[in-house]
CSV table of C-alpha atoms in Angstrom, one decimal:
chain,number,residue,atom,x,y,z
G,1,ASP,CA,-11.3,1.5,-12.1
G,2,VAL,CA,-12.5,0.1,-8.8
G,3,GLN,CA,-13.3,2.8,-6.3
G,4,LEU,CA,-13.2,1.9,-2.6
G,5,THR,CA,-15.3,3.9,-0.1
G,6,GLN,CA,-14.6,3.5,3.6
G,7,SER,CA,-16.9,4.5,6.4
G,8,PRO,CA,-16.7,6.2,8.7
G,9,SER,CA,-13.8,8.5,7.7
G,10,SER,CA,-13.1,8.9,11.4
G,11,LEU,CA,-14.3,7.6,14.7
G,12,SER,CA,-13.7,7.9,18.3
G,13,ALA,CA,-13.7,4.9,20.6
G,14,SER,CA,-12.4,3.8,24.0
G,15,VAL,CA,-10.0,1.0,25.0
G,16,GLY,CA,-12.0,-2.2,25.3
G,17,ASP,CA,-14.6,-1.2,22.7
G,18,ARG,CA,-15.6,-3.1,19.6
G,19,VAL,CA,-15.3,-1.1,16.4
G,20,THR,CA,-16.2,-1.9,12.9
G,21,ILE,CA,-15.0,-0.2,9.7
G,22,THR,CA,-16.7,-0.7,6.4
G,23,CYS,CA,-15.3,-0.7,2.9
G,24,ARG,CA,-17.5,-0.7,-0.1
G,25,ALA,CA,-16.3,-1.4,-3.6
G,26,SER,CA,-17.8,0.2,-6.8
G,27,GLN,CA,-17.9,-3.3,-8.4
G,28,SER,CA,-17.3,-6.8,-7.1
G,29,VAL,CA,-13.8,-7.6,-6.1
G,30,THR,CA,-14.8,-11.1,-4.9
G,31,THR,CA,-12.4,-11.6,-1.9
G,32,TYR,CA,-9.4,-9.6,-3.3
G,33,LEU,CA,-9.6,-7.2,-0.4
G,34,ASN,CA,-6.9,-6.4,2.1
G,35,TRP,CA,-6.7,-4.2,5.2
G,36,TYR,CA,-3.7,-2.2,6.5
G,37,GLN,CA,-3.0,-0.2,9.6
G,38,GLN,CA,-0.9,2.9,9.4
G,39,LYS,CA,0.6,4.9,12.3
G,40,PRO,CA,1.9,8.5,11.9
G,41,GLY,CA,5.2,8.6,10.1
G,42,LYS,CA,5.3,4.9,9.5
G,43,ALA,CA,4.6,2.6,6.5
G,44,PRO,CA,1.3,0.7,6.5
G,45,LYS,CA,1.2,-2.7,8.0
G,46,LEU,CA,-0.8,-5.6,6.6
G,47,LEU,CA,-3.5,-6.9,8.9
G,48,ILE,CA,-6.0,-8.9,6.8
G,49,TYR,CA,-5.7,-10.3,3.3
G,50,ALA,CA,-8.2,-12.1,1.1
G,51,ALA,CA,-11.0,-10.3,3.0
G,52,SER,CA,-10.8,-12.5,6.1
G,53,ARG,CA,-7.3,-14.1,6.5
G,54,LEU,CA,-5.3,-12.9,9.4
G,55,GLN,CA,-1.7,-12.1,8.5
G,56,SER,CA,0.9,-14.0,10.5
G,57,GLY,CA,1.8,-12.2,13.8
G,58,VAL,CA,-1.4,-10.0,13.8
G,59,PRO,CA,-3.4,-10.2,17.0
G,60,SER,CA,-6.6,-12.2,16.8
G,61,ARG,CA,-8.7,-9.2,18.0
G,62,PHE,CA,-8.5,-8.1,14.3
G,63,SER,CA,-10.9,-9.8,12.0
G,64,GLY,CA,-12.3,-9.2,8.5
G,65,SER,CA,-15.3,-10.4,6.6
G,66,GLY,CA,-17.2,-9.8,3.4
G,67,SER,CA,-17.1,-10.6,-0.3
G,68,GLY,CA,-18.3,-9.0,-3.5
G,69,THR,CA,-18.7,-5.3,-2.7
G,70,ASP,CA,-19.1,-5.0,1.0
G,71,PHE,CA,-16.4,-5.7,3.6
G,72,THR,CA,-15.8,-5.0,7.3
G,73,LEU,CA,-12.8,-4.8,9.6
G,74,THR,CA,-13.6,-5.4,13.2
G,75,ILE,CA,-11.3,-4.8,16.2
G,76,SER,CA,-12.4,-6.2,19.5
G,77,PRO,CA,-11.4,-5.4,22.2
G,78,LEU,CA,-9.6,-2.2,21.3
G,79,GLN,CA,-6.1,-1.8,22.7
G,80,PRO,CA,-4.2,1.5,23.1
G,81,GLU,CA,-1.8,0.6,20.3
G,82,ASP,CA,-4.8,0.2,17.8
G,83,PHE,CA,-5.4,3.9,17.5
G,84,ALA,CA,-4.2,4.6,13.9
G,85,THR,CA,-5.5,5.0,10.4
G,86,TYR,CA,-6.9,1.9,8.6
G,87,TYR,CA,-7.0,1.4,4.8
G,88,CYS,CA,-8.7,-1.2,2.7
G,89,GLN,CA,-7.1,-2.1,-0.7
G,90,GLN,CA,-8.3,-4.1,-3.6
G,91,SER,CA,-6.2,-6.3,-5.9
G,92,TYR,CA,-9.0,-7.6,-8.1
G,93,SER,CA,-8.2,-5.2,-10.9
G,94,THR,CA,-4.7,-4.6,-12.3
G,95,LEU,CA,-5.0,-1.0,-11.1
G,96,TYR,CA,-4.8,-1.7,-7.4
G,97,SER,CA,-6.5,0.9,-5.3
G,98,PHE,CA,-7.0,2.0,-1.7
G,99,GLY,CA,-9.9,3.4,0.3
G,100,GLN,CA,-9.5,6.9,1.6
G,101,GLY,CA,-8.8,5.7,5.1
G,102,THR,CA,-10.5,5.6,8.5
G,103,LYS,CA,-8.8,7.4,11.4
G,104,LEU,CA,-9.5,5.7,14.7
G,105,GLU,CA,-9.0,8.1,17.6
G,106,ILE,CA,-9.2,7.8,21.4
G,107,LYS,CA,-12.4,9.0,23.0
C,1,GLN,CA,13.7,-11.2,6.9
C,2,VAL,CA,13.1,-9.1,3.8
C,3,GLN,CA,13.8,-5.4,4.1
C,4,LEU,CA,13.3,-2.6,1.6
C,5,GLN,CA,14.9,0.8,1.6
C,6,GLU,CA,14.2,3.8,-0.6
C,7,SER,CA,16.9,6.2,-1.6
C,8,GLY,CA,17.1,9.3,-3.7
C,9,PRO,CA,16.9,13.1,-3.6
C,10,GLY,CA,14.5,14.6,-1.2
C,11,LEU,CA,14.1,17.8,-3.3
C,12,VAL,CA,13.4,17.9,-7.0
C,13,ARG,CA,12.9,21.0,-9.1
C,14,PRO,CA,9.7,21.5,-11.0
C,15,SER,CA,9.8,20.0,-14.6
C,16,GLN,CA,12.8,17.8,-13.6
C,17,THR,CA,12.8,14.0,-13.2
C,18,LEU,CA,12.3,12.3,-9.8
C,19,SER,CA,14.5,9.2,-9.5
C,20,LEU,CA,14.2,6.8,-6.6
C,21,THR,CA,15.8,3.4,-6.0
C,22,CYS,CA,14.6,0.6,-3.7
C,23,THR,CA,17.3,-1.7,-2.3
C,24,VAL,CA,16.0,-5.1,-1.3
C,25,THR,CA,17.9,-7.2,1.3
C,26,GLY,CA,17.0,-10.7,2.7
C,27,GLY,CA,15.5,-11.7,-0.6
C,28,SER,CA,16.1,-11.6,-4.4
C,29,VAL,CA,14.2,-9.4,-6.8
C,30,SER,CA,14.6,-12.0,-9.4
C,31,ARG,CA,13.0,-14.8,-7.4
C,32,GLY,CA,9.3,-14.7,-7.5
C,33,PRO,CA,6.5,-14.6,-7.8
C,34,PHE,CA,6.4,-11.1,-6.5
C,35,TYR,CA,5.4,-7.6,-7.7
C,36,TRP,CA,7.9,-4.9,-6.8
C,37,SER,CA,5.9,-1.8,-6.3
C,38,TRP,CA,5.9,1.9,-5.8
C,39,ILE,CA,3.1,3.6,-3.8
C,40,ARG,CA,2.9,7.2,-2.8
C,41,GLN,CA,1.1,9.2,-0.1
C,42,HIS,CA,0.5,12.9,-0.5
C,43,PRO,CA,1.0,14.9,2.7
C,44,GLY,CA,-1.9,14.1,5.0
C,45,LYS,CA,-3.7,12.1,2.4
C,46,GLY,CA,-4.4,8.5,1.4
C,47,LEU,CA,-2.4,6.0,-0.6
C,48,GLU,CA,-2.0,5.9,-4.3
C,49,TRP,CA,-0.6,2.9,-6.3
C,50,ILE,CA,2.0,4.1,-8.8
C,51,GLY,CA,3.0,0.9,-10.5
C,52,TYR,CA,4.8,-2.4,-10.2
C,53,ILE,CA,7.3,-4.7,-12.0
C,54,SER,CA,7.3,-8.4,-11.6
C,55,ASP,CA,10.3,-10.6,-11.0
C,56,THR,CA,10.0,-11.6,-14.7
C,57,GLY,CA,10.0,-8.0,-15.9
C,58,SER,CA,6.3,-7.4,-16.6
C,59,ILE,CA,5.3,-3.9,-15.8
C,60,TYR,CA,2.1,-2.1,-14.9
C,61,TYR,CA,1.8,1.6,-14.6
C,62,ASN,CA,-1.1,3.7,-13.1
C,63,PRO,CA,-2.8,5.1,-16.2
C,64,SER,CA,-2.8,8.6,-14.7
C,65,LEU,CA,1.0,8.6,-14.5
C,66,ARG,CA,1.9,6.2,-17.3
C,67,SER,CA,3.2,8.9,-19.7
C,68,ARG,CA,5.7,10.2,-17.2
C,69,MET,CA,6.8,6.9,-15.5
C,70,THR,CA,9.5,4.3,-15.9
C,71,ILE,CA,10.0,1.4,-13.5
C,72,SER,CA,12.9,-0.9,-13.9
C,73,LEU,CA,14.6,-3.9,-12.2
C,74,ASP,CA,18.4,-4.3,-11.6
C,75,THR,CA,18.9,-7.9,-10.6
C,76,SER,CA,22.7,-7.4,-10.3
C,77,LYS,CA,22.2,-4.9,-7.5
C,78,ASN,CA,19.0,-6.4,-6.2
C,79,GLN,CA,17.2,-3.1,-6.7
C,80,PHE,CA,14.3,-1.7,-8.5
C,81,SER,CA,13.8,2.0,-9.5
C,82,LEU,CA,11.2,4.6,-10.3
C,83,LYS,CA,11.6,7.6,-12.6
C,84,LEU,CA,8.9,10.2,-12.9
C,85,SER,CA,9.5,13.0,-15.4
C,86,SER,CA,8.1,16.5,-15.6
C,87,VAL,CA,7.3,16.7,-12.0
C,88,THR,CA,5.1,19.4,-10.4
C,89,ALA,CA,4.2,20.3,-6.9
C,90,ALA,CA,1.4,17.7,-7.2
C,91,ASP,CA,4.1,15.0,-7.1
C,92,THR,CA,5.2,16.0,-3.6
C,93,ALA,CA,4.6,12.9,-1.5
C,94,VAL,CA,6.1,10.2,0.6
C,95,TYR,CA,7.1,7.5,-1.8
C,96,TYR,CA,7.1,3.9,-0.6
C,97,CYS,CA,8.6,0.9,-2.2
C,98,ALA,CA,6.9,-2.4,-1.4
C,99,ARG,CA,6.7,-6.1,-2.2
C,100,VAL,CA,3.4,-7.7,-3.3
C,101,ASP,CA,3.0,-11.3,-2.5
C,102,VAL,CA,1.7,-13.1,-5.6
C,103,LEU,CA,2.3,-16.7,-4.5
C,104,SER,CA,-0.8,-16.8,-2.3
C,105,GLY,CA,-2.9,-15.7,-5.3
C,106,TYR,CA,-4.3,-12.8,-3.3
C,107,TYR,CA,-1.9,-10.0,-4.1
C,108,TYR,CA,-1.2,-8.0,-0.9
C,109,VAL,CA,1.8,-5.9,0.3
C,110,ASP,CA,3.7,-8.0,2.8
C,111,TYR,CA,6.8,-5.8,3.0
C,112,TRP,CA,7.2,-2.0,2.8
C,113,GLY,CA,10.1,0.3,2.8
C,114,PRO,CA,10.0,3.1,5.5
C,115,GLY,CA,9.1,5.7,2.9
C,116,THR,CA,11.0,8.8,1.6
C,117,LEU,CA,9.6,12.3,1.3
C,118,VAL,CA,10.1,13.9,-2.0
C,119,THR,CA,9.4,17.6,-2.3
C,120,VAL,CA,9.0,19.3,-5.6
C,121,SER,CA,9.9,22.9,-5.3
C,122,SER,CA,12.1,25.5,-6.9
């Protein structure tokens, strides 16, 4: 099974900041890595697929990079509506898996 | 616009079978390529992939749940379903149905249902 480890588990930031969330895979997933945003009481929403491709309708302040085992999600500049929990997810192996999540809070 | 909606009991007794249905509108479950999926989230926790069924009927189950699970497709009703037997309190979670895009070759969830909380309790 592919394990995904996100860091940090939580972070505080201010509107206008640049933030980076990291996702590390236990083995190479090439670029089969996706990022989602989840707000309380809501289903997750796709932001980035294939490591770096922006989903249609998602603001360009979201960007993704990486390949193999190390990936990043960057948000810049932070907007008030971006405070949420973010998950990475791999679809390289048939047992799809998610990272444990990163909670982004207002400083 | 594709929409998914979960339905089923919100309370299940321990040792009984959890049964959920996902109704799809704005698209056909028999027209692919898509994987029709179930994902759950324990209260205050992260996301766990339960399993999925393709438009052609191929099925994949999470090995940790395989012995208790059944996922099926009903093309006549444009629905897919989840049955999880012998439930315990550890199965209490929000259950999401979702569609995985396969056409792009990158396998990501592009549509989610709103989720339904299932509580296992006597």
